[in-house]
Amino acid sequence: MKKIIAIGNDHAGVKLKNEIAVHLRSQGFEVIDFGTNDNQEPTDYPIYARNVANAVLEKKANCGILICGTGIGISIVANKMKGIRCAACSDPYSAKLSKEHNNTNILAFGARVISQGLAKMIVDSWITAEFQGGIHSKRIEMIEENNK
Ligand code: RB5
């Protein structure tokens, strides 16, 4: 099955978002771009975090990627949404483990923090990882208890 990836970013993330989208499409992924595509006008990252998170929750996409200046603001907003587990990562190891242990459905990173090359490595590491289940499933259920 073709994997559909929702991607969104604020003004700080436009350039890196475009590079990541090309990188993913060249590997055969379908990428739905939720914007912004304006890197001149400052905008508000919660808009894009919510739109990408809703696409994942409504199963319009299999997973999501969010980019802001640091990856922090946009990941905080995503994590406020029930059913979303988003990790802001600056290294491939954390990204891989965030899927294997935490079953993240959104990956975030900061365009002002990491290089384009590292961002691609982080994305590749996350997108190819699989949730390991087992003991980790119980912990995911415990996370969801916060939302009851
Ligand atoms: C925008 O200047 C910046 O605050 C935003 O991109 C992000 O880094 C917030 O967490």
XYZ file of C-alpha atoms and ligand atoms in Angstrom:
158
model
C 0.000 0.000 0.000
C 1.306 3.442 -0.904
C 2.089 5.482 2.164
C 0.496 8.927 2.319
C 2.366 11.540 4.330
C 0.795 14.823 5.465
C 3.337 17.619 5.779
C 2.976 21.078 7.284
C 5.151 23.924 8.445
C 5.260 27.588 9.383
C 7.234 30.294 7.536
C 10.520 29.043 9.036
C 10.067 25.606 7.492
C 9.098 26.332 3.880
C 12.458 25.647 2.226
C 13.178 22.485 4.206
C 9.587 21.254 3.731
C 9.976 21.518 -0.055
C 13.235 19.571 0.056
C 11.727 16.867 2.250
C 8.632 16.603 0.034
C 10.813 16.094 -3.073
C 12.878 13.528 -1.167
C 9.771 11.579 -0.122
C 8.069 11.729 -3.521
C 11.255 10.464 -5.191
C 10.874 7.352 -2.984
C 7.288 6.810 -4.124
C 5.443 8.323 -1.165
C 2.401 10.487 -1.729
C 2.833 13.811 0.070
C -0.098 16.067 0.984
C 1.191 19.583 1.593
C -0.784 21.565 4.185
C 1.413 24.657 3.804
C 2.428 27.284 4.435
C 4.275 27.964 1.236
C 5.004 31.601 2.085
C 8.382 32.077 3.717
C 8.089 35.877 3.821
C 4.957 36.445 5.884
C 5.209 35.233 9.495
C 2.405 32.823 10.286
C 1.238 30.745 13.258
C 2.473 27.162 13.576
C -0.655 25.886 15.443
C -2.640 26.165 12.199
C -0.395 23.693 10.370
C 0.057 21.383 13.338
C -3.727 21.004 13.660
C -4.302 20.490 9.940
C -1.651 17.784 9.679
C -2.797 16.132 12.930
C -6.415 16.094 11.725
C -5.358 14.507 8.423
C -3.651 11.721 10.392
C -6.546 11.298 12.848
C -9.079 11.219 9.984
C -6.855 8.676 8.162
C -6.427 10.922 5.127
C -2.719 10.294 5.686
C -0.824 7.417 7.290
C 1.479 9.755 9.192
C 2.649 13.362 9.325
C 5.724 15.559 9.341
C 5.802 19.030 10.929
C 8.503 21.662 10.615
C 8.879 25.000 12.375
C 11.948 26.936 13.484
C 12.824 24.584 16.330
C 10.260 21.797 15.904
C 9.115 22.533 19.435
C 6.051 24.759 19.110
C 4.558 22.720 16.291
C 5.117 19.419 18.160
C 3.547 20.791 21.357
C 0.368 21.676 19.454
C 0.221 18.270 17.741
C 0.666 16.456 21.056
C -2.332 18.276 22.535
C -4.555 16.398 20.093
C -6.004 13.099 21.269
C -4.443 10.174 19.434
C -1.399 12.068 18.226
C 2.071 11.089 19.361
C 4.583 13.530 17.929
C 8.345 13.575 18.558
C 10.573 16.558 17.840
C 13.842 14.933 16.757
C 17.277 16.217 15.889
C 18.905 12.835 15.295
C 18.030 9.642 13.375
C 18.336 7.363 16.413
C 15.679 9.212 18.404
C 13.440 9.321 15.340
C 13.732 5.538 14.842
C 13.097 4.792 18.522
C 10.160 7.212 18.591
C 8.448 4.877 16.122
C 9.680 1.558 17.551
C 8.841 2.336 21.193
C 6.424 5.290 21.165
C 4.583 4.551 17.908
C 4.784 8.196 16.864
C 2.394 9.138 14.107
C 3.949 12.554 13.524
C 7.619 13.504 13.278
C 8.710 17.104 13.898
C 12.005 18.925 13.506
C 13.403 22.428 13.381
C 14.516 24.065 10.163
C 16.697 26.447 12.189
C 18.273 23.577 14.122
C 19.251 20.831 11.672
C 20.693 20.746 8.153
C 18.833 19.509 5.100
C 21.037 16.401 4.927
C 20.407 15.489 8.550
C 16.673 16.126 8.152
C 16.567 13.588 5.303
C 18.405 11.019 7.416
C 15.964 11.607 10.284
C 12.962 11.220 7.966
C 14.354 8.035 6.378
C 15.123 6.519 9.756
C 11.596 7.271 11.032
C 9.676 6.278 7.909
C 11.308 2.847 7.674
C 10.983 2.007 11.381
C 8.181 -0.227 12.697
C 6.403 -0.091 16.044
C 7.657 -3.016 18.116
C 4.480 -3.564 20.148
C 4.827 -5.873 23.164
C 5.574 -4.008 26.388
C 5.429 -0.725 24.469
C 1.730 -1.199 23.652
C 0.845 -1.036 27.325
C 2.771 2.218 27.684
C 0.987 3.726 24.684
C -2.335 2.807 26.331
C -1.109 4.539 29.487
C -0.373 7.706 27.468
C -3.931 7.660 26.168
C -5.228 7.580 29.768
C -4.256 11.259 29.928
C -7.050 12.004 27.478
C -9.866 10.218 29.317
C 8.842 31.384 14.547
O 9.685 32.483 14.651
C 9.218 30.334 15.578
O 8.828 30.752 16.838
C 8.588 29.009 15.226
O 8.994 28.635 13.955
C 8.948 27.855 16.123
O 10.332 27.726 16.259
C 8.257 27.781 17.413
O 8.402 26.835 18.206
